[in-house]
Coordinates of C-alpha atoms in Angstrom, one line a residue:
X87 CA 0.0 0.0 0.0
X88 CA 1.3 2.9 -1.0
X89 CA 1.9 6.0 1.6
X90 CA 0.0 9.5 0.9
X91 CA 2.1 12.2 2.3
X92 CA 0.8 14.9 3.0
X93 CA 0.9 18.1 0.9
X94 CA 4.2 20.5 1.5
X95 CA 3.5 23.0 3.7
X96 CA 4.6 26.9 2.3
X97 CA 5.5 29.6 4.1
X98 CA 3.6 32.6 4.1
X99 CA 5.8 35.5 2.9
X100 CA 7.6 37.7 5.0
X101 CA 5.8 41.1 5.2
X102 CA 7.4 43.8 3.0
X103 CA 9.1 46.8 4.4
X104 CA 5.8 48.8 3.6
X105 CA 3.6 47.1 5.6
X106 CA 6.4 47.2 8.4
X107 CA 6.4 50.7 8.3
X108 CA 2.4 51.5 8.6
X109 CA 2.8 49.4 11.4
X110 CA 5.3 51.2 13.2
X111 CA 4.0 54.5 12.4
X112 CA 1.0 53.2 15.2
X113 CA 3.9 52.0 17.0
X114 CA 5.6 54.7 17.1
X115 CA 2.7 57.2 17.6
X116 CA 2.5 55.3 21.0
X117 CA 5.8 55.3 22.1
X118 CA 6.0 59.4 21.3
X119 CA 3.3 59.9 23.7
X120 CA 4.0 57.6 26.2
X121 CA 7.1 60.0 26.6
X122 CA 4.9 62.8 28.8
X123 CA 8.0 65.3 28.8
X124 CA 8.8 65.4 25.1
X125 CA 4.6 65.3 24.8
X126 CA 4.6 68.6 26.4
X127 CA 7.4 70.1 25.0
X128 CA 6.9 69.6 21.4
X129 CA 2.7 70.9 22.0
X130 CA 3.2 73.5 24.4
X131 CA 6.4 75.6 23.5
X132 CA 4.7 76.9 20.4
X133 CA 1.8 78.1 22.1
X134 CA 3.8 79.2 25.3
X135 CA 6.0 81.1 22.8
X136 CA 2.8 82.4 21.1
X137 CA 1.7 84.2 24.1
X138 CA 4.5 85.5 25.5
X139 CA 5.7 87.2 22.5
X140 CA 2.2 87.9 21.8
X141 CA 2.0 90.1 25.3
X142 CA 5.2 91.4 24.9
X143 CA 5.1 92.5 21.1
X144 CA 1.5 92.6 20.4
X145 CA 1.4 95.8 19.8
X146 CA 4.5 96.0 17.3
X147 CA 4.5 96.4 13.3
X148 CA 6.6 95.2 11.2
X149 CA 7.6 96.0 7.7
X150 CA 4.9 95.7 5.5
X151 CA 2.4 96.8 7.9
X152 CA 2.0 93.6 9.4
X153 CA 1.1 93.0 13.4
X154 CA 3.8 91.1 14.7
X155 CA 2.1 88.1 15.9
X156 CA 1.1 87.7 12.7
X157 CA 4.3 87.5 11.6
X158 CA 5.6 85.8 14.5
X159 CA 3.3 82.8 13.5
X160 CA 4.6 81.6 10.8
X161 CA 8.4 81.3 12.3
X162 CA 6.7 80.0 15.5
X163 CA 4.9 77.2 13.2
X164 CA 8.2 76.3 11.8
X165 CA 9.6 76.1 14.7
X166 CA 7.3 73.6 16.0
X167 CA 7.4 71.3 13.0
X168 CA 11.5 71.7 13.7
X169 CA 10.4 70.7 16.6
X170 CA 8.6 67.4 16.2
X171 CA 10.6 66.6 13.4
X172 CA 14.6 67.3 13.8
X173 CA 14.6 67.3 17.6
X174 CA 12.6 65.1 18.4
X175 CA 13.5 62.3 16.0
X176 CA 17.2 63.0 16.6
X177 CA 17.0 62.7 20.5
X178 CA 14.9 60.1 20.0
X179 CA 16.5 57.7 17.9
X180 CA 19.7 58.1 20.1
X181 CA 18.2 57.0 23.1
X182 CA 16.6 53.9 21.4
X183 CA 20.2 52.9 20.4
X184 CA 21.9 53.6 23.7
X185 CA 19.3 51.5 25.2
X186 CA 19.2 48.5 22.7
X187 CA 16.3 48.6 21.0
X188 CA 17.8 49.5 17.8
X189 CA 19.7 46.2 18.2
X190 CA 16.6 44.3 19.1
X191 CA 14.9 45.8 15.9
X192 CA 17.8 44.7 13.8
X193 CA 17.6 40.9 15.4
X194 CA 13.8 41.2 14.2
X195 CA 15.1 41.8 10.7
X196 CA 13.5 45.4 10.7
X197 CA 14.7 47.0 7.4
X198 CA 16.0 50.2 8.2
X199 CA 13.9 51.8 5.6
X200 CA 10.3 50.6 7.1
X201 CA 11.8 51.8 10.6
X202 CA 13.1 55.7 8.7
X203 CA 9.3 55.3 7.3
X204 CA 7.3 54.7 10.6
X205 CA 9.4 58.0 12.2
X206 CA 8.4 59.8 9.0
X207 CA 4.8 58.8 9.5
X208 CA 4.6 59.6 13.2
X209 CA 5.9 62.7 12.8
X210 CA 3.6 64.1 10.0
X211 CA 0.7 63.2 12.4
X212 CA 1.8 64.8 15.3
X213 CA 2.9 68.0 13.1
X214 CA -0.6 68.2 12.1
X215 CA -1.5 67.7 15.7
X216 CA 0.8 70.3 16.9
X217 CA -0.8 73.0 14.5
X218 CA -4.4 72.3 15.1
X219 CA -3.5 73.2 18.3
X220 CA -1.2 76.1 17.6
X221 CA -3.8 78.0 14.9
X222 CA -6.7 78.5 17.2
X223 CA -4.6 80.1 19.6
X224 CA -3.0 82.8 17.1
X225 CA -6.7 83.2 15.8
X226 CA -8.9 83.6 18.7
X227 CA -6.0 84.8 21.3
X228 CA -4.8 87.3 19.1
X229 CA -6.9 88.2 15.8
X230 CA -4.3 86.7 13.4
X231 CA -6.1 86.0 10.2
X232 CA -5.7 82.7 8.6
X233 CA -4.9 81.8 5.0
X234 CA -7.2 83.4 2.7
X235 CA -8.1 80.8 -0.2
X236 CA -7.1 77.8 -0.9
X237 CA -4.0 78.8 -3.1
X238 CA -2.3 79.9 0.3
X239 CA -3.8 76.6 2.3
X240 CA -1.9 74.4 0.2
X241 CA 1.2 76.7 0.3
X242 CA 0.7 76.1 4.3
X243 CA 0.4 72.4 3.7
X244 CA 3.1 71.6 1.0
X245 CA 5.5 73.5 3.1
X246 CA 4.5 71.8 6.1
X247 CA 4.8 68.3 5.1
X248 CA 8.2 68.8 3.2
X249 CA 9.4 70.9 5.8
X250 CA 8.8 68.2 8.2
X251 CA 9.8 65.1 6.0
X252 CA 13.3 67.2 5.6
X253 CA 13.3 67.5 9.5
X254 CA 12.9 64.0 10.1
X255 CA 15.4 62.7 7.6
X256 CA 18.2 65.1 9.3
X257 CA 17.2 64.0 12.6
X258 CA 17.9 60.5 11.8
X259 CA 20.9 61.5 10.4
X260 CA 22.1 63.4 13.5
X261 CA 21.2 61.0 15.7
X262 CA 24.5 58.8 14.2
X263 CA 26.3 61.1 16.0
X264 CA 29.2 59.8 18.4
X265 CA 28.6 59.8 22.0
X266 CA 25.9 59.0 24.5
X267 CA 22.5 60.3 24.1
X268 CA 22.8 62.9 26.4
X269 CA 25.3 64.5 24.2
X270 CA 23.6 64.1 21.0
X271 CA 20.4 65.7 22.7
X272 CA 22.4 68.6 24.1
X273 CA 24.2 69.0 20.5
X274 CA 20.6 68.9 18.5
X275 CA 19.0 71.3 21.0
X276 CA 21.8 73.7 20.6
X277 CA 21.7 73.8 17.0
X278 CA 17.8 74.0 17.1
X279 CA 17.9 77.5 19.3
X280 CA 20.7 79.1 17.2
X281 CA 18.8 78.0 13.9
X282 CA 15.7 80.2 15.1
X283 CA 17.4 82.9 15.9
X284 CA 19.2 83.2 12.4
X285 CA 15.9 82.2 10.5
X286 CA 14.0 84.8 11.3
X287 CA 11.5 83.0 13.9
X288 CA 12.0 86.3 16.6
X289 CA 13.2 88.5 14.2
X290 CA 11.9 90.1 10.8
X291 CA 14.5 88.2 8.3
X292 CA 15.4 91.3 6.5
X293 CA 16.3 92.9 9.9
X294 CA 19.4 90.5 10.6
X295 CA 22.7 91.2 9.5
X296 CA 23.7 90.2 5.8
X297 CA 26.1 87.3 7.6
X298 CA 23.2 86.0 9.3
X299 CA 21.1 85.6 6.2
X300 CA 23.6 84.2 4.0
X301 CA 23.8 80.9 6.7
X302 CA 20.4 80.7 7.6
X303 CA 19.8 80.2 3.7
X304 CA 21.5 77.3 4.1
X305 CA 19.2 75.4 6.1
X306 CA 16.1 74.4 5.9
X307 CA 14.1 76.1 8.6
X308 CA 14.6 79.7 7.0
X309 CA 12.6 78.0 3.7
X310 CA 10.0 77.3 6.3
X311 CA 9.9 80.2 7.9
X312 CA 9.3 82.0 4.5
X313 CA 7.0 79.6 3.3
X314 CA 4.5 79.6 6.0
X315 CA 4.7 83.3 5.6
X316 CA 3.8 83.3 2.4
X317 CA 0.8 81.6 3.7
X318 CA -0.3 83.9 6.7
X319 CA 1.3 87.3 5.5
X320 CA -1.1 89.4 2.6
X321 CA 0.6 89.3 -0.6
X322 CA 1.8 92.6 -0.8
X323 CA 3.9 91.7 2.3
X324 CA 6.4 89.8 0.0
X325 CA 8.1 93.0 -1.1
X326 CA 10.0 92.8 2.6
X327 CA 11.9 89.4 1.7
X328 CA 14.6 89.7 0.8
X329 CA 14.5 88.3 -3.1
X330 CA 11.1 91.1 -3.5
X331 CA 8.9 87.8 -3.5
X332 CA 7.8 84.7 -1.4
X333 CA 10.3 82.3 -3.8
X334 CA 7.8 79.2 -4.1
X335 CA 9.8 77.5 -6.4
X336 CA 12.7 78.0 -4.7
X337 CA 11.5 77.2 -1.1
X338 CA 10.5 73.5 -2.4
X339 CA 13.5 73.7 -4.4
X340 CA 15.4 73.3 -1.2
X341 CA 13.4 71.6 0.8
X342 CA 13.3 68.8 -1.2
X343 CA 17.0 68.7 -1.7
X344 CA 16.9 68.5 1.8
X345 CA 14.7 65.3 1.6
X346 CA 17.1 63.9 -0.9
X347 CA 20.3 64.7 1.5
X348 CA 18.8 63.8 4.3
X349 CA 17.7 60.4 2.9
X350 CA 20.8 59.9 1.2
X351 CA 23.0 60.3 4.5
X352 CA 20.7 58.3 6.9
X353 CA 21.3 55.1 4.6
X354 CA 24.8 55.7 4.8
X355 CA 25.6 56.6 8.3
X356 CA 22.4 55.0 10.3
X357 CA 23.8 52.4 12.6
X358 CA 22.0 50.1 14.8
X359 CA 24.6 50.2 17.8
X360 CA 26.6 53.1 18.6
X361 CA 29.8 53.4 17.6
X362 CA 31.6 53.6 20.3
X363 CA 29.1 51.0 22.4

């Protein structure tokens, strides 16, 4: 009698790094506000910034005719997506790796790609949070108008999303950095309070020294500073940037070199353990 064997069992595939990465953006969404200090930071200093400069300088006018907390809005709005992006993701990351978990994810055979893609995911939805939260305050606490059509709505968002995709991919990148995580958060912050000060957040741009300009222009928060003008600030209000004009093409120009960069450098430098570990 002949013997029926049973039909070959086949494996199901392994997921691909897509599906990884919508899974960790939950993942991550969770471990982001399980961390109550970083919570508070990234939501509140906007807003906390919003209303003491609003008190202090509420009554100021800047050129162009415009209130200053309605010009202060837009750097404080890039500043948070900085924030929640750059900072955040930076600090972040370096403690996951001083910690081990990087290492556990790599025993899991996370590719690092789904893992860059679930940070990119959890920050675009806490960005959005951040503003939702940030715009009502500006509006109701202190008249600023909002964007007027939808022409300057997408502006807001376009600049927004790359603004924050080119945050997260340098924050990644940073957080390669040698040393503990102490010392990568302490570098990160630094570089995150002298950036606002050279891009114009506290300042009207056109008011800082020449030197100033010419190196914020290199990074990407002074693109997002002027972008999210260019969605707040009346047209006419352009004349006071330094090119006579708001520079749209230009702005997503650089941002999305940024992107590229940033991407390009996190797949070269990330590392799973530190360096030194």
């Amino acid at each position: 009698m002949t013997a029926v064997l049973p039909p070959p069992t086949t494996r199901p595939a392994p997921p691909s790094a897509l599906s990884i990465a919508r899974a960790r953006v939950g993942l991550e969404l969770r471990l982001f506000f399980r961390e109550r200090q970083q919570v508070v930071f990234s939501f509140a200093y906007p807003v906390v910034m919003m209303v003491i400069f609003g008190a202090v300088l509420g009554g100021d006018v800047l050129p162009g005719d415009v209130p200053f907390p309605q010009y202060f809005l837009a750097g404080i709005a890039a500043t948070g997506i900085m924030l929640t992006s750059f900072q955040a993701v930076g600090t972040a990351i370096a403690a996951e790796r001083e910690t081990g978990q990087l290492e556990r994810l790599q025993l899991l055979g996370t590719p690092p790609v789904a893992y860059f893609g679930g940070k990119a995911g959890q920050v675009l939805v806490t960005t959005a949070a951040q503003l939702a939260l940030l715009l009502p305050v500006a509006r109701y606490g202190y008249d600023v108008p909002m964007p007027v059509d939808l022409a300057h709505w997408l502006a807001f968002a376009w600049v927004a999303v790359l603004g924050a995709l080119a945050g997260t991919v340098l924050g990644i990148a940073v957080s390669a950095m040698r040393g503990s995580a102490q010392s990568v958060t302490t570098s990160v912050s630094a570089v995150a309070i002298v950036l606002q000060f050279f891009s114009g957040v506290f300042f009207a741009f056109g008011e800082l020294p020449g030197w100033m300009q010419r190196v914020a222009a290199l990074f990407p928060l002074k693109w997002m500073t002027q972008g999210m003008r260019s969605a707040f600030l009346p047209d006419q209000a352009a004349v006071a940037e330094a090119a006579g004009s708001w520079e749209h093409g230009r702005i997503a120009l650089v941002l999305a070199a940024w992107v590229i960069i940033g991407a390009v450098v996190c797949v070269r430098t990330f590392r799973w353990r530190r360096a030194d570990g």
